[in-house]
Short mmCIF file of C-alpha atoms in Angstrom, two decimals:
data_model
loop_
_atom_site.label_atom_id
_atom_site.label_comp_id
_atom_site.label_asym_id
_atom_site.label_seq_id
_atom_site.Cartn_x
_atom_site.Cartn_y
_atom_site.Cartn_z
CA UNK L 1447 97.49 8.13 59.89
CA UNK L 1448 94.11 7.64 61.68
CA UNK L 1449 95.62 8.72 64.69
CA UNK L 1450 96.76 12.12 62.81
CA UNK L 1451 93.28 12.55 61.43
CA UNK L 1452 91.73 12.22 64.63
CA UNK L 1453 94.10 14.67 66.37
CA UNK L 1454 93.71 17.11 63.51
CA UNK L 1455 89.95 16.88 63.77
CA UNK L 1456 89.59 17.11 67.59
CA UNK L 1457 92.15 20.43 67.00
CA UNK L 1458 89.79 22.03 64.45
CA UNK L 1459 86.67 21.11 66.68
CA UNK L 1460 88.47 22.93 69.81
CA UNK L 1461 89.28 25.99 67.49
CA UNK L 1462 85.87 26.23 66.18
CA UNK L 1463 83.92 26.10 69.11
CA UNK L 1464 81.63 29.31 69.50
CA UNK L 1465 83.18 32.52 70.85
CA UNK L 1466 81.51 33.82 74.06
CA UNK L 1467 78.14 35.01 73.19
CA UNK L 1468 77.02 38.48 73.58
CA UNK L 1469 76.54 39.28 77.01
CA UNK L 1470 73.69 41.40 78.35
CA UNK L 1471 75.01 41.92 81.96
CA UNK L 1472 75.54 45.35 83.05
CA UNK L 1473 79.08 46.48 83.10
CA UNK L 1474 80.37 43.93 80.74
CA UNK L 1475 81.48 45.08 77.35
CA UNK L 1476 79.51 43.32 74.71
CA UNK L 1477 81.02 41.70 71.73
CA UNK L 1478 79.10 42.05 68.60
CA UNK L 1479 78.83 39.01 66.68
CA UNK L 1480 78.29 39.12 62.76
CA UNK L 1481 75.82 37.11 61.05
CA UNK L 1482 78.20 34.93 59.79
CA UNK L 1483 79.81 33.64 63.21
CA UNK L 1484 76.30 33.09 64.59
CA UNK L 1485 75.12 29.68 63.67
CA UNK L 1486 72.44 29.15 66.20
CA UNK L 1487 70.25 31.72 68.54
CA UNK L 1488 70.85 31.93 72.00
CA UNK L 1489 69.22 33.68 75.06
CA UNK L 1490 70.82 36.90 75.23
CA UNK L 1491 68.08 39.06 77.09
CA UNK L 1492 65.89 37.33 79.17
CA UNK L 1493 62.36 38.78 79.96
CA UNK L 1494 61.60 36.85 83.44
CA UNK L 1495 58.18 38.29 83.85
CA UNK L 1496 56.80 36.74 80.46
CA UNK L 1497 59.06 33.91 80.21
CA UNK L 1498 60.47 34.97 76.87
CA UNK L 1499 64.35 35.16 75.37
CA UNK L 1500 65.52 37.53 73.23
CA UNK L 1501 68.53 36.80 70.92
CA UNK L 1502 70.46 40.00 69.26
CA UNK L 1503 72.42 40.08 66.51
CA UNK L 1504 73.96 43.33 65.38
CA UNK L 1505 74.07 43.90 61.79
CA UNK L 1506 75.93 47.18 62.00
CA UNK L 1507 78.06 47.40 65.57
CA UNK L 1508 77.34 50.12 67.94
CA UNK L 1509 79.73 52.73 67.32
CA UNK L 1510 79.58 56.91 67.31
CA UNK L 1511 80.67 56.69 63.56
CA UNK L 1512 77.54 55.47 61.68
CA UNK L 1513 74.06 54.11 62.28
CA UNK L 1514 73.76 50.79 64.08
CA UNK L 1515 71.41 48.08 62.83
CA UNK L 1516 70.05 45.01 65.16
CA UNK L 1517 68.11 42.13 64.18
CA UNK L 1518 66.12 40.55 67.28
CA UNK L 1519 64.64 37.41 67.50
CA UNK L 1520 62.26 35.87 70.30
CA UNK L 1521 62.93 32.40 71.92
CA UNK L 1522 60.31 30.58 73.58
CA UNK L 1523 60.67 27.46 76.26
CA UNK L 1524 63.39 24.82 75.07
CA UNK L 1525 65.04 27.58 72.73
CA UNK L 1526 62.58 27.65 70.02
CA UNK L 1527 62.14 30.60 67.64
CA UNK L 1528 58.62 32.18 68.09
CA UNK L 1529 57.08 33.56 64.82
CA UNK L 1530 54.89 35.56 66.82
CA UNK L 1531 54.91 37.02 70.05
CA UNK L 1532 51.93 38.31 72.24
CA UNK L 1533 53.13 41.81 72.71
CA UNK L 1534 54.36 45.01 71.22
CA UNK L 1535 58.19 45.52 71.13
CA UNK L 1536 59.83 48.68 71.69
CA UNK L 1537 63.32 49.61 71.88
CA UNK L 1538 65.12 53.12 72.76
CA UNK L 1539 68.35 54.77 73.74
CA UNK L 1540 69.29 56.65 76.91
CA UNK L 1541 72.43 58.21 78.23
CA UNK L 1542 72.07 58.02 82.04
CA UNK L 1543 75.26 60.45 82.87
CA UNK L 1544 73.76 63.23 80.49
CA UNK L 1545 70.13 62.73 80.90
CA UNK L 1546 69.35 62.59 77.15
CA UNK L 1547 68.45 59.76 74.66
CA UNK L 1548 68.53 59.63 70.96
CA UNK L 1549 66.13 59.51 67.93
CA UNK L 1550 63.24 56.99 67.96
CA UNK L 1551 64.39 53.73 67.22
CA UNK L 1552 62.44 52.18 64.08
CA UNK L 1553 61.34 48.75 64.34
CA UNK L 1554 59.67 46.65 61.80
CA UNK L 1555 58.91 42.98 62.00
CA UNK L 1556 58.81 40.22 59.19
CA UNK L 1557 57.92 36.44 59.80
CA UNK L 1558 58.98 36.82 63.44
CA UNK L 1559 62.43 38.74 62.97
CA UNK L 1560 62.41 42.45 64.48
CA UNK L 1561 64.59 44.76 62.50
CA UNK L 1562 65.88 47.82 64.46
CA UNK L 1563 67.06 50.80 62.62
CA UNK L 1564 67.68 54.44 63.14
CA UNK L 1565 69.92 53.40 66.04
CA UNK L 1566 72.14 56.64 66.61
CA UNK L 1567 74.86 56.55 69.47
CA UNK L 1568 75.17 60.42 69.02
CA UNK L 1569 78.35 60.93 71.37
CA UNK L 1570 80.53 58.36 73.35
CA UNK L 1571 79.94 57.46 76.59
CA UNK L 1572 77.74 54.92 78.73
CA UNK L 1573 74.51 54.08 76.78
CA UNK L 1574 71.18 52.09 77.92
CA UNK L 1575 69.28 50.07 75.45
CA UNK L 1576 66.04 49.70 77.01
CA UNK L 1577 63.87 46.81 75.78
CA UNK L 1578 60.08 46.87 76.39
CA UNK L 1579 57.13 44.40 75.93
CA UNK L 1580 54.05 46.22 75.93
CA UNK L 1581 50.48 45.13 75.92
CA UNK L 1582 47.73 47.75 75.01
CA UNK L 1583 50.31 50.48 75.80
CA UNK L 1584 51.30 49.24 78.92
CA UNK L 1585 54.63 48.01 79.52
CA UNK L 1586 54.70 44.39 80.60
CA UNK L 1587 58.36 43.67 81.00
CA UNK L 1588 61.52 45.59 80.30
CA UNK L 1589 65.19 44.78 80.29
CA UNK L 1590 67.87 47.36 80.10
CA UNK L 1591 71.21 46.64 78.50
CA UNK L 1592 74.24 48.75 79.35
CA UNK L 1593 76.80 49.68 76.32
CA UNK L 1594 79.78 51.69 76.90
CA UNK L 1595 81.34 53.50 73.68
CA UNK P 1098 94.04 105.15 82.42
CA UNK P 1099 90.36 105.53 81.33
CA UNK P 1100 91.39 104.04 77.94
CA UNK P 1101 92.72 101.03 79.73
CA UNK P 1102 89.32 100.24 81.90
CA UNK P 1103 87.55 100.14 78.53
CA UNK P 1104 89.63 97.66 77.01
CA UNK P 1105 89.78 95.71 80.12
CA UNK P 1106 86.22 95.65 80.70
CA UNK P 1107 85.50 94.61 77.30
CA UNK P 1108 87.72 92.20 77.20
CA UNK P 1109 86.49 90.53 80.14
CA UNK P 1110 82.97 90.45 79.45
CA UNK P 1111 83.24 89.57 75.68
CA UNK P 1112 86.01 86.65 76.38
CA UNK P 1113 83.35 84.68 78.63
CA UNK P 1114 80.96 84.01 75.98
CA UNK P 1115 77.93 81.49 76.08
CA UNK P 1116 78.76 79.09 73.42
CA UNK P 1117 76.43 76.70 72.06
CA UNK P 1118 76.41 73.67 74.29
CA UNK P 1119 73.65 71.04 73.28
CA UNK P 1120 74.82 68.95 76.06
CA UNK P 1121 77.42 68.50 77.93
CA UNK P 1122 80.12 71.46 77.57
CA UNK P 1123 79.87 74.79 76.62
CA UNK P 1124 81.09 78.26 78.64
CA UNK P 1125 79.25 80.67 80.65
CA UNK P 1126 78.61 84.24 80.03
CA UNK P 1127 79.23 87.31 82.45
CA UNK P 1128 76.84 89.88 81.48
CA UNK P 1129 77.93 93.16 79.18
CA UNK P 1130 79.00 96.00 81.24
CA UNK P 1131 79.49 99.63 80.47
CA UNK P 1132 82.37 101.51 81.39
CA UNK P 1133 83.55 104.90 81.09
CA UNK P 1134 81.38 107.71 80.01
CA UNK P 1135 79.17 106.22 77.89
CA UNK P 1136 75.15 105.56 77.82
CA UNK P 1137 75.13 102.78 76.13
CA UNK P 1138 76.75 100.18 73.97
CA UNK P 1139 76.06 97.34 71.40
CA UNK P 1140 78.13 94.20 70.95
CA UNK P 1141 78.09 92.00 67.69
CA UNK P 1142 79.94 88.71 68.27
CA UNK P 1143 80.67 86.00 65.29
CA UNK P 1144 82.00 82.73 66.99
CA UNK P 1145 82.75 79.49 65.36
CA UNK P 1146 84.06 76.27 66.87
CA UNK P 1147 83.85 72.39 67.02
CA UNK P 1148 83.65 69.41 69.72
CA UNK P 1149 87.21 67.87 69.62
CA UNK P 1150 87.11 65.34 72.40
CA UNK P 1151 84.96 63.94 75.13
CA UNK P 1152 85.30 63.61 78.93
CA UNK P 1153 83.93 60.01 79.97
CA UNK P 1154 84.19 58.20 83.44
CA UNK P 1155 87.12 56.24 82.11
CA UNK P 1156 89.10 58.93 80.82
CA UNK P 1157 89.34 61.58 77.92
CA UNK P 1158 88.68 60.49 74.26
CA UNK P 1159 89.15 62.44 70.86
CA UNK P 1160 86.46 62.38 68.13
CA UNK P 1161 87.30 59.97 65.42
CA UNK P 1162 87.63 61.47 61.69
CA UNK P 1163 84.13 60.03 61.15
CA UNK P 1164 82.61 62.17 63.69
CA UNK P 1165 82.42 65.83 63.43
CA UNK P 1166 80.26 68.45 65.57
CA UNK P 1167 80.65 72.08 64.67
CA UNK P 1168 78.64 75.18 65.61
CA UNK P 1169 78.63 78.73 64.70
CA UNK P 1170 76.87 81.82 66.73
CA UNK P 1171 76.03 85.34 65.58
CA UNK P 1172 74.79 87.35 68.80
CA UNK P 1173 74.03 90.82 69.76
CA UNK P 1174 74.51 92.23 73.42
CA UNK P 1175 72.82 95.46 74.26
CA UNK P 1176 73.52 97.53 77.27
CA UNK P 1177 72.22 100.74 78.93
CA UNK P 1178 73.27 102.83 81.66
CA UNK P 1179 70.17 103.45 83.82
CA UNK P 1180 71.86 105.82 86.17
CA UNK P 1181 75.76 106.41 87.36
CA UNK P 1182 75.95 102.97 89.23
CA UNK P 1183 73.29 100.87 87.68
CA UNK P 1184 73.10 99.14 84.11
CA UNK P 1185 70.80 96.85 82.10
CA UNK P 1186 71.79 94.64 79.34
CA UNK P 1187 70.10 92.06 77.18
CA UNK P 1188 71.61 89.20 74.91
CA UNK P 1189 70.27 87.69 72.08
CA UNK P 1190 72.10 84.75 70.26
CA UNK P 1191 70.19 85.58 66.58
CA UNK P 1192 71.66 82.62 65.01
CA UNK P 1193 72.93 79.73 66.65
CA UNK P 1194 73.73 77.05 64.06
CA UNK P 1195 75.10 73.25 64.82
CA UNK P 1196 76.03 70.43 62.51
CA UNK P 1197 76.60 66.85 62.98
CA UNK P 1198 78.30 64.13 60.79
CA UNK P 1199 78.18 60.60 61.75
CA UNK P 1200 79.92 58.61 59.14
CA UNK P 1201 77.99 59.34 55.70
CA UNK P 1202 75.00 60.99 57.47
CA UNK P 1203 75.02 64.76 58.12
CA UNK P 1204 72.46 66.91 59.67
CA UNK P 1205 72.29 70.64 60.40
CA UNK P 1206 69.68 73.19 62.13
CA UNK P 1207 69.94 76.87 63.13
CA UNK P 1208 67.49 79.16 65.06
CA UNK P 1209 67.53 81.87 67.80
CA UNK P 1210 69.31 80.72 70.97
CA UNK P 1211 68.28 81.48 74.60
CA UNK P 1212 67.70 85.20 75.79
CA UNK P 1213 69.36 86.74 78.83
CA UNK P 1214 68.56 89.66 80.66
CA UNK P 1215 71.06 91.18 83.33
CA UNK P 1216 70.91 94.00 86.04
CA UNK P 1217 74.57 95.15 87.19
CA UNK P 1218 75.73 97.26 89.87
CA UNK P 1219 79.39 98.90 90.61
CA UNK P 1220 79.10 98.80 94.40
CA UNK P 1221 82.63 99.39 94.65
CA UNK P 1222 83.48 102.37 92.35
CA UNK P 1223 87.11 103.79 91.85
CA UNK P 1224 86.35 107.03 93.11
CA UNK P 1225 90.22 107.76 94.28
CA UNK P 1226 93.32 106.15 93.95
CA UNK P 1227 93.86 103.07 95.67
CA UNK P 1228 97.16 100.54 95.60
CA UNK P 1229 94.92 97.79 96.51
CA UNK P 1230 91.14 98.33 96.20
CA UNK P 1231 89.80 96.75 93.17
CA UNK P 1232 86.53 97.94 91.02
CA UNK P 1233 83.66 95.51 91.86
CA UNK P 1234 80.48 94.69 90.23
CA UNK P 1235 77.68 92.81 91.14
CA UNK P 1236 74.92 91.49 88.99
CA UNK P 1237 71.82 89.27 88.37
CA UNK P 1238 71.06 87.66 85.16
CA UNK P 1239 67.67 85.69 84.01
CA UNK P 1240 68.00 83.31 81.19
CA UNK P 1241 64.53 82.87 79.28
CA UNK P 1242 64.79 79.21 77.45
CA UNK P 1243 63.34 80.17 74.05
CA UNK P 1244 65.48 77.53 72.07
CA UNK P 1245 64.79 73.77 71.87
CA UNK P 1246 66.93 71.84 74.26
CA UNK P 1247 67.89 68.25 74.45
CA UNK P 1248 64.80 67.59 76.47
CA UNK P 1249 62.49 68.36 73.35
CA UNK P 1250 64.87 68.51 70.46
CA UNK P 1251 63.45 66.34 67.33
CA UNK P 1252 65.94 65.90 65.08
CA UNK P 1253 67.97 62.71 64.39
CA UNK P 1254 70.86 63.89 65.73
CA UNK P 1255 69.65 66.55 68.12
CA UNK P 1256 71.31 69.42 66.18
CA UNK P 1257 68.00 71.65 67.01
CA UNK P 1258 69.18 71.56 70.65
CA UNK P 1259 70.32 75.03 71.07
CA UNK P 1260 69.32 76.13 74.73
CA UNK P 1261 69.35 74.89 77.90
CA UNK P 1262 65.64 74.32 78.15
CA UNK P 1263 64.93 75.51 81.50
CA UNK P 1264 64.78 79.08 83.17
CA UNK P 1265 67.66 80.33 85.25
CA UNK P 1266 68.61 83.28 87.57
CA UNK P 1267 72.15 83.92 88.04
CA UNK P 1268 74.11 86.11 90.74
CA UNK P 1269 77.55 86.86 90.41
CA UNK P 1270 80.19 89.30 91.31
CA UNK P 1271 83.14 90.47 89.24
CA UNK P 1272 86.38 92.50 90.54
CA UNK P 1273 88.97 94.23 88.65
CA UNK P 1274 92.39 95.98 89.68
CA UNK P 1275 95.04 97.77 87.61
CA UNK P 1276 98.49 97.49 88.36
CA UNK P 1277 100.70 99.44 86.06
CA UNK P 1278 100.48 97.94 82.54
CA UNK P 1279 98.78 94.71 84.00
CA UNK P 1280 95.28 94.16 84.94
CA UNK P 1281 93.92 91.42 87.03
CA UNK P 1282 90.49 90.09 87.70
CA UNK P 1283 88.42 87.51 89.27
CA UNK P 1284 84.86 86.66 89.70
CA UNK P 1285 82.33 83.87 90.65
CA UNK P 1286 78.67 83.13 89.76
CA UNK P 1287 76.09 80.98 90.81
CA UNK P 1288 73.04 80.08 88.63
CA UNK P 1289 69.66 78.52 90.25
CA UNK P 1290 68.06 76.82 87.27
CA UNK P 1291 64.34 76.02 87.61
CA UNK P 1292 62.67 72.66 87.06
CA UNK P 1293 60.30 72.48 83.94
CA UNK P 1294 58.13 69.41 82.65
CA UNK P 1295 58.29 68.51 79.12
CA UNK P 1296 55.99 66.23 77.08
CA UNK P 1297 57.76 63.22 77.85
CA UNK P 1298 60.11 64.00 80.84
CA UNK P 1299 60.01 66.31 83.84
CA UNK P 1300 63.54 67.99 84.64
CA UNK P 1301 64.66 69.46 87.81
CA UNK P 1302 68.09 70.79 86.66
CA UNK P 1303 71.17 70.88 88.57
CA UNK P 1304 72.54 74.30 89.87
CA UNK P 1305 75.81 75.90 88.02
CA UNK P 1306 78.40 77.67 89.49
CA UNK P 1307 81.34 79.52 87.55
CA UNK P 1308 84.72 81.10 88.85
CA UNK P 1309 87.07 83.32 86.76
CA UNK P 1310 90.36 84.61 87.37
CA UNK P 1311 92.62 86.37 84.41
CA UNK P 1312 95.15 88.94 83.69
CA UNK P 1313 95.85 91.11 81.00
CA UNK P 1314 98.82 93.07 79.63
CA UNK P 1315 98.13 97.08 78.34
CA UNK P 1316 100.55 98.43 75.71
CA UNK P 1317 101.56 101.87 76.80
CA UNK P 1318 101.83 103.44 73.50
CA UNK P 1319 99.01 101.70 71.37
CA UNK P 1320 95.75 100.75 72.15
CA UNK P 1321 96.03 97.20 72.38
CA UNK P 1322 95.52 94.71 75.04
CA UNK P 1323 96.25 90.72 75.40
CA UNK P 1324 94.53 88.96 78.14
CA UNK P 1325 94.37 85.32 79.53
CA UNK P 1326 91.72 83.76 81.59
CA UNK P 1327 90.77 80.71 83.42
CA UNK P 1328 87.16 79.80 84.07
CA UNK P 1329 85.77 76.86 85.89
CA UNK P 1330 82.31 75.59 85.63
CA UNK P 1331 80.27 73.11 87.68
CA UNK P 1332 76.81 71.58 86.76
CA UNK P 1333 75.41 69.91 89.46
CA UNK P 1334 73.47 66.43 88.54
CA UNK P 1335 69.89 66.70 87.55
CA UNK P 1336 66.76 64.59 88.40
CA UNK P 1337 64.71 63.47 85.60
CA UNK P 1338 61.06 61.79 85.52
CA UNK P 1339 60.30 59.92 82.32
CA UNK P 1340 56.78 58.50 82.44
CA UNK P 1341 57.47 57.56 86.17
CA UNK P 1342 60.92 56.13 85.34
CA UNK P 1343 63.08 58.33 87.52
CA UNK P 1344 67.10 58.71 87.00
CA UNK P 1345 69.92 61.08 87.83
CA UNK P 1346 72.51 62.28 85.65
CA UNK P 1347 76.14 62.94 86.74
CA UNK P 1348 77.61 66.49 87.60
CA UNK P 1349 79.60 68.17 85.30
CA UNK P 1350 82.99 69.93 85.29
CA UNK P 1351 85.02 71.82 82.40
CA UNK P 1352 87.91 74.75 82.25
CA UNK P 1353 87.74 77.32 79.84
CA UNK P 1354 90.98 79.08 78.80
CA UNK P 1355 90.66 82.16 76.77
CA UNK P 1356 93.30 84.22 74.96
CA UNK P 1357 91.85 87.72 73.91
CA UNK P 1358 93.40 90.39 71.73
CA UNK P 1359 91.83 93.93 71.99
CA UNK P 1360 91.97 97.35 70.01
CA UNK P 1361 90.17 100.53 70.83
CA UNK P 1362 89.66 102.90 67.75
CA UNK P 1363 88.97 106.39 68.86
CA UNK P 1364 87.07 105.44 71.77
CA UNK P 1365 83.81 104.48 70.31
CA UNK P 1366 84.92 101.29 68.41
CA UNK P 1367 86.37 98.15 70.17
CA UNK P 1368 87.62 95.15 68.06
CA UNK P 1369 88.54 91.68 69.62
CA UNK P 1370 89.31 88.31 68.81
CA UNK P 1371 89.10 85.58 71.41
CA UNK P 1372 90.01 82.08 71.08
CA UNK P 1373 88.85 79.60 73.77
CA UNK P 1374 89.83 76.05 74.46
CA UNK P 1375 88.42 73.39 76.81
CA UNK P 1376 91.16 71.12 76.49
CA UNK P 1377 94.10 72.82 77.81
CA UNK P 1378 93.09 72.55 81.99
CA UNK P 1379 91.52 69.96 84.02
CA UNK P 1380 90.31 67.76 85.64
CA UNK P 1381 87.09 67.72 83.70
CA UNK P 1382 84.04 65.31 83.97
CA UNK P 1383 81.01 64.10 82.10
CA UNK P 1384 81.52 66.78 79.37
CA UNK P 1385 82.51 67.44 75.83
CA UNK P 1386 85.71 69.29 74.80
CA UNK P 1387 85.18 72.42 72.65
CA UNK P 1388 87.41 74.82 70.81
CA UNK P 1389 85.85 78.21 69.38
CA UNK P 1390 87.16 81.36 67.87
CA UNK P 1391 85.28 84.52 68.39
CA UNK P 1392 85.47 88.02 66.60
CA UNK P 1393 83.91 91.09 68.14
CA UNK P 1394 82.71 94.56 67.16
CA UNK P 1395 81.49 96.89 69.69
CA UNK P 1396 80.10 100.52 69.16
CA UNK P 1397 79.38 102.91 72.17
CA UNK P 1398 77.58 106.04 72.54
CA UNK P 1399 78.74 108.85 74.82
CA UNK P 1400 76.69 110.44 77.19
#
C-alpha cells in the first residue's frame, strides 16, 4: 500500500514539474505563462550591465486580436524580488521588417510590480519588444526580445 | 477606332490606382492621360477595400475574424493638355478613410491623402497605321507627402497613416497596341524616394519599381471594354535611424491583378468598375494582401 502511495506521489511530482519558462532568446517562440501556472518568479530577461533580472508574466498573451497586458517584476541577486529599482523602466514595440512600431506602451508601478498596458500588435509578423532601463533620460541598459505572431 | 482608344486608355490609367497602403501593401498609380480630341478631363473615383491576409517570412496568413482593416477613398484626377503631345495631371485623394478593429477595440480616421503631379509626353504617336508599332508615352510624376505616414501616425492602431511620408519622383513609360478587337498594354515605372527626418526617426526609404502588362477586349457593336491586367510592385529596403539606433527593413513584393469593365457614353462620359486583388498572384513578400473595388466616372471637354 505504501509502495503504491509512494509511486503515485512520485508520479504526481513528475507531472507537476514546471513547464519550460518563458524564454527570451531570439528565434525561439515564447510560451505565454498565465498567472495560475507560475508559482515562482524566474529570470526571464537579464540586464547584464546593471545586474538585474526581469520576470515577465503575460496577463493577456500577445496576439493581433486584442490588447496584450504584461506584468513585470525585477529580481536582484539570489533571485530576491526588488521592491524598488534605481532606474526608470520603458518598453516599446517595433516591427523590424516593416520599419514601424505601435502605440506607446503605458507603464504603471505599484509596490515594485510594473504593469504594461496599451500593448497593441497591430499586424502579424516579427515584433521586437525593447525593454530599457533609464537614468535621467539616458538608456543604461537594454534588452530586445523577439515575438513572431 | 478612336472610340476604342478612349476606352483603352481610360481603363489602363484608371485601373492602376494608388489605394491606401498605410504600411506594407498597396498599388501604384500610372498618371491620368488624355487621348483623343479633348483638352481636359476630370475623373472621380470611389474605392473601397480591405486587408485580407499578410505575407510573412514563413508564409501567407489570413486575418482572423477578430481582426478587420478596411479603407475607403474618394479621389479626384484632373488632366490638361498643354499642346499636341504634352499633358499635365493632378491627383488628389480628397478623403482617405481607414478603419481597424482588433478584438473589441475599433478605431477609424480619415483625411486627405498624398498629392501627385504628373507630366506626360506621347513620344510614339500613331500617325499612320502600323501592324507592330505601338503608341508610347513617357511620364514623370512627383509625389508630395501631405498626409501622415507610419513614421508620424499618432493613433493607437495607426489608422491616421494615409501616406508614404516621403517625397518621391517617378519616371515611367507605357505602350499600347490595338490588334483587331483586342488591345495589349505594357509599362514600367521607377520611383526614387527621398530621405526625410521626422521628430523621432530619420528615414532613407527604398526605391520602388513597377511593371504592368495587360489585355482587353472591345465589343464591336457596343461601347464596352473588358480588361485584365497584372502589375508587379517592388519596394526596396529602408534604412532607419531612431535616435542613434540604426536598422533596416526588408524589401516588399506584391502583385495586383485587376479586372475592369468600361463603358463610354456619347464620347464625353466614361464609367468604369475595377476589381483589384492582391491574393491571386505571387510570390509576395513582407506585405499585406488587399482586395478593392472601385467605381469611376470621367468627364471630358472637347477642344
